[in-house]
Amino acid sequence: MYSVESVESAVRELYFTGVANEEYSRGEVERLLYGIDFISLTQAVRHKAETVYAYIAQSERPKSLNYRGGELFEKRATRLYTDFDQSVTEAVTASRTVELWLLEDMTFSAVARVSVDVGGGAYCTEYREQKGDPWESGMDLDLELLTDELIALCAEYAEGDQPCYEL
């Protein structure tokens, strides 16, 4: 589950798969990993873990239909990164993204998400579908941007903006 060693091992494996796929050099990956505080990251990942649903409908209005479909994973997960694919904004905002999720068992999954937002959050729906391995999902996995996201998660914990968990 959540231990510093398991989070660090999972993240390192993800990054070094980028080396094996010839997306990044070993030196680039080592430099990026050096900037991550894995103790803080483990705390942040634990805190942000959530149940991910295949489909949701949500409204800000009282007594609206708020719906949750089936669980996408059999365990909670933490979204670490979002690759924006397409977006159309008018009276309704529709977008497609591919998200990187870290599951409680320390595996990663790429997830395609389509969302429709009416009225700036007044009513929104989201549909998610698992795409599997992040490197083979069509996701543009930019390790520099991912590292920035992970460091930002670490900062939330380090600044005392979330509780400390016994891991």
mmCIF file of C-alpha atoms in Angstrom:
data_model
loop_
_atom_site.group_PDB
_atom_site.id
_atom_site.type_symbol
_atom_site.label_atom_id
_atom_site.label_comp_id
_atom_site.label_asym_id
_atom_site.label_seq_id
_atom_site.Cartn_x
_atom_site.Cartn_y
_atom_site.Cartn_z
ATOM 1 C CA MET A 1 0.000 0.000 0.000
ATOM 2 C CA TYR A 2 1.337 3.405 0.948
ATOM 3 C CA SER A 3 4.962 3.336 1.955
ATOM 4 C CA VAL A 4 7.714 5.681 0.872
ATOM 5 C CA GLU A 5 9.562 2.741 -0.646
ATOM 6 C CA SER A 6 6.564 1.545 -2.690
ATOM 7 C CA VAL A 7 5.728 5.015 -4.050
ATOM 8 C CA GLU A 8 9.361 5.710 -4.906
ATOM 9 C CA SER A 9 9.740 2.307 -6.574
ATOM 10 C CA ALA A 10 6.578 2.805 -8.658
ATOM 11 C CA VAL A 11 7.587 6.301 -9.786
ATOM 12 C CA ARG A 12 11.134 5.212 -10.610
ATOM 13 C CA GLU A 13 9.834 2.287 -12.648
ATOM 14 C CA LEU A 14 7.501 4.581 -14.590
ATOM 15 C CA TYR A 15 10.303 7.040 -15.331
ATOM 16 C CA PHE A 16 12.839 4.393 -16.325
ATOM 17 C CA THR A 17 10.301 2.786 -18.662
ATOM 18 C CA GLY A 18 10.625 6.078 -20.550
ATOM 19 C CA VAL A 19 14.358 5.341 -20.865
ATOM 20 C CA ALA A 20 13.653 1.799 -22.074
ATOM 21 C CA ASN A 21 11.228 3.227 -24.659
ATOM 22 C CA GLU A 22 13.968 5.657 -25.738
ATOM 23 C CA GLU A 23 11.793 8.646 -24.847
ATOM 24 C CA TYR A 24 14.332 9.934 -22.280
ATOM 25 C CA SER A 25 17.974 9.369 -21.426
ATOM 26 C CA ARG A 26 19.043 7.812 -18.132
ATOM 27 C CA GLY A 27 20.716 11.098 -17.130
ATOM 28 C CA GLU A 28 17.549 13.107 -17.792
ATOM 29 C CA VAL A 29 15.499 10.717 -15.678
ATOM 30 C CA GLU A 30 17.999 10.763 -12.794
ATOM 31 C CA ARG A 31 17.966 14.579 -12.830
ATOM 32 C CA LEU A 32 14.161 14.668 -12.725
ATOM 33 C CA LEU A 33 13.885 12.076 -9.948
ATOM 34 C CA TYR A 34 16.473 13.908 -7.837
ATOM 35 C CA GLY A 35 14.051 16.821 -7.370
ATOM 36 C CA ILE A 36 11.244 14.706 -5.862
ATOM 37 C CA ASP A 37 10.824 14.418 -2.073
ATOM 38 C CA PHE A 38 9.350 10.922 -1.866
ATOM 39 C CA ILE A 39 8.362 11.242 1.800
ATOM 40 C CA SER A 40 6.202 14.275 1.045
ATOM 41 C CA LEU A 41 4.958 12.712 -2.183
ATOM 42 C CA THR A 42 3.818 9.582 -0.328
ATOM 43 C CA GLN A 43 1.880 11.705 2.153
ATOM 44 C CA ALA A 44 0.275 13.723 -0.658
ATOM 45 C CA VAL A 45 -0.614 10.665 -2.745
ATOM 46 C CA ARG A 46 -2.179 9.015 0.306
ATOM 47 C CA HIS A 47 -4.198 12.148 1.116
ATOM 48 C CA LYS A 48 -5.513 12.654 -2.418
ATOM 49 C CA ALA A 49 -6.521 9.035 -3.062
ATOM 50 C CA GLU A 50 -10.140 8.786 -4.168
ATOM 51 C CA THR A 51 -12.665 6.413 -5.626
ATOM 52 C CA VAL A 52 -12.690 6.897 -9.392
ATOM 53 C CA TYR A 53 -15.984 6.342 -11.185
ATOM 54 C CA ALA A 54 -16.491 5.390 -14.825
ATOM 55 C CA TYR A 55 -19.273 7.976 -15.083
ATOM 56 C CA ILE A 56 -20.447 10.876 -12.942
ATOM 57 C CA ALA A 57 -23.089 13.566 -13.295
ATOM 58 C CA GLN A 58 -22.862 16.453 -10.856
ATOM 59 C CA SER A 59 -24.726 19.709 -10.316
ATOM 60 C CA GLU A 60 -24.182 22.628 -7.959
ATOM 61 C CA ARG A 61 -27.927 23.106 -7.610
ATOM 62 C CA PRO A 62 -29.814 21.681 -4.632
ATOM 63 C CA LYS A 63 -31.765 18.463 -5.159
ATOM 64 C CA SER A 64 -30.228 17.881 -8.579
ATOM 65 C CA LEU A 65 -29.496 14.470 -9.987
ATOM 66 C CA ASN A 66 -25.991 13.695 -8.773
ATOM 67 C CA TYR A 67 -24.979 10.278 -10.037
ATOM 68 C CA ARG A 68 -22.036 7.896 -9.737
ATOM 69 C CA GLY A 69 -21.609 4.934 -12.074
ATOM 70 C CA GLY A 70 -19.501 1.873 -11.379
ATOM 71 C CA GLU A 71 -16.015 2.141 -9.943
ATOM 72 C CA LEU A 72 -13.329 2.336 -12.610
ATOM 73 C CA PHE A 73 -10.749 0.594 -10.425
ATOM 74 C CA GLU A 74 -11.248 -1.876 -7.601
ATOM 75 C CA LYS A 75 -9.233 0.428 -5.351
ATOM 76 C CA ARG A 76 -8.752 4.123 -4.749
ATOM 77 C CA ALA A 77 -6.303 6.083 -6.880
ATOM 78 C CA THR A 78 -4.585 9.458 -7.115
ATOM 79 C CA ARG A 79 -4.522 11.484 -10.333
ATOM 80 C CA LEU A 80 -0.972 12.678 -10.937
ATOM 81 C CA TYR A 81 -1.005 14.121 -14.432
ATOM 82 C CA THR A 82 -3.393 15.226 -17.157
ATOM 83 C CA ASP A 83 -2.604 15.367 -20.870
ATOM 84 C CA PHE A 84 -5.087 17.712 -22.595
ATOM 85 C CA ASP A 85 -6.114 16.314 -25.949
ATOM 86 C CA GLN A 86 -9.090 18.323 -27.232
ATOM 87 C CA SER A 87 -11.313 21.057 -25.873
ATOM 88 C CA VAL A 88 -14.216 23.116 -27.195
ATOM 89 C CA THR A 89 -15.510 26.056 -25.191
ATOM 90 C CA GLU A 90 -18.732 27.854 -25.972
ATOM 91 C CA ALA A 91 -21.868 27.893 -23.798
ATOM 92 C CA VAL A 92 -20.861 24.315 -23.066
ATOM 93 C CA THR A 93 -17.278 23.230 -22.496
ATOM 94 C CA ALA A 94 -16.447 19.775 -23.794
ATOM 95 C CA SER A 95 -12.998 18.271 -23.454
ATOM 96 C CA ARG A 96 -11.049 15.059 -23.796
ATOM 97 C CA THR A 97 -8.013 14.386 -21.668
ATOM 98 C CA VAL A 98 -5.833 11.418 -20.828
ATOM 99 C CA GLU A 99 -5.047 11.150 -17.126
ATOM 100 C CA LEU A 100 -2.305 9.309 -15.254
ATOM 101 C CA TRP A 101 -3.560 7.607 -12.081
ATOM 102 C CA LEU A 102 -1.499 5.888 -9.372
ATOM 103 C CA LEU A 103 -3.573 3.126 -7.794
ATOM 104 C CA GLU A 104 -3.282 2.035 -4.160
ATOM 105 C CA ASP A 105 -1.441 -1.117 -5.249
ATOM 106 C CA MET A 106 1.250 1.171 -6.760
ATOM 107 C CA THR A 107 0.401 0.424 -10.378
ATOM 108 C CA PHE A 108 -0.263 3.142 -12.939
ATOM 109 C CA SER A 109 -3.153 3.421 -15.347
ATOM 110 C CA ALA A 110 -3.784 5.836 -18.179
ATOM 111 C CA VAL A 111 -7.431 6.854 -18.337
ATOM 112 C CA ALA A 112 -9.242 8.640 -21.157
ATOM 113 C CA ARG A 113 -11.726 11.199 -19.818
ATOM 114 C CA VAL A 114 -14.448 13.043 -21.708
ATOM 115 C CA SER A 115 -16.202 15.817 -19.813
ATOM 116 C CA VAL A 116 -19.038 18.203 -20.555
ATOM 117 C CA ASP A 117 -19.501 21.287 -18.379
ATOM 118 C CA VAL A 118 -22.539 23.536 -18.634
ATOM 119 C CA GLY A 119 -22.566 26.937 -16.988
ATOM 120 C CA GLY A 120 -19.075 26.898 -15.499
ATOM 121 C CA GLY A 121 -19.760 23.970 -13.185
ATOM 122 C CA ALA A 122 -23.516 24.374 -12.815
ATOM 123 C CA TYR A 123 -23.863 20.898 -14.333
ATOM 124 C CA CYS A 124 -21.124 18.578 -15.489
ATOM 125 C CA THR A 125 -20.662 15.000 -16.572
ATOM 126 C CA GLU A 126 -17.516 12.938 -16.912
ATOM 127 C CA TYR A 127 -16.910 9.590 -18.558
ATOM 128 C CA ARG A 128 -13.689 7.676 -17.962
ATOM 129 C CA GLU A 129 -12.267 4.589 -19.649
ATOM 130 C CA GLN A 130 -9.063 2.733 -18.762
ATOM 131 C CA LYS A 131 -6.401 2.803 -21.455
ATOM 132 C CA GLY A 132 -3.812 0.714 -19.585
ATOM 133 C CA ASP A 133 -0.077 1.278 -19.702
ATOM 134 C CA PRO A 134 0.706 5.009 -19.798
ATOM 135 C CA TRP A 135 3.526 4.573 -22.319
ATOM 136 C CA GLU A 136 1.306 2.603 -24.715
ATOM 137 C CA SER A 137 -1.955 4.539 -24.258
ATOM 138 C CA GLY A 138 -1.392 7.388 -26.672
ATOM 139 C CA MET A 139 -0.845 9.748 -23.737
ATOM 140 C CA ASP A 140 1.805 12.413 -24.245
ATOM 141 C CA LEU A 141 3.617 11.618 -20.995
ATOM 142 C CA ASP A 142 6.009 14.519 -20.486
ATOM 143 C CA LEU A 143 8.216 13.558 -17.531
ATOM 144 C CA GLU A 144 9.313 17.157 -16.957
ATOM 145 C CA LEU A 145 5.693 18.271 -16.563
ATOM 146 C CA LEU A 146 4.916 15.201 -14.452
ATOM 147 C CA THR A 147 7.870 16.029 -12.208
ATOM 148 C CA ASP A 148 6.545 19.574 -11.779
ATOM 149 C CA GLU A 149 3.147 18.122 -10.794
ATOM 150 C CA LEU A 150 4.740 15.742 -8.283
ATOM 151 C CA ILE A 151 6.813 18.532 -6.754
ATOM 152 C CA ALA A 152 3.658 20.645 -6.433
ATOM 153 C CA LEU A 153 1.971 17.744 -4.589
ATOM 154 C CA CYS A 154 4.979 17.559 -2.264
ATOM 155 C CA ALA A 155 4.696 21.277 -1.532
ATOM 156 C CA GLU A 156 1.064 20.914 -0.407
ATOM 157 C CA TYR A 157 2.203 18.456 2.264
ATOM 158 C CA ALA A 158 5.391 20.330 3.197
ATOM 159 C CA GLU A 159 3.466 23.581 3.691
ATOM 160 C CA GLY A 160 1.083 21.923 6.146
ATOM 161 C CA ASP A 161 -1.970 22.185 3.901
ATOM 162 C CA GLN A 162 -2.948 18.569 4.548
ATOM 163 C CA PRO A 163 -2.799 16.121 7.426
ATOM 164 C CA CYS A 164 0.122 13.826 8.134
ATOM 165 C CA TYR A 165 -0.635 10.117 7.800
ATOM 166 C CA GLU A 166 0.980 7.259 9.663
ATOM 167 C CA LEU A 167 2.312 5.174 6.801
#
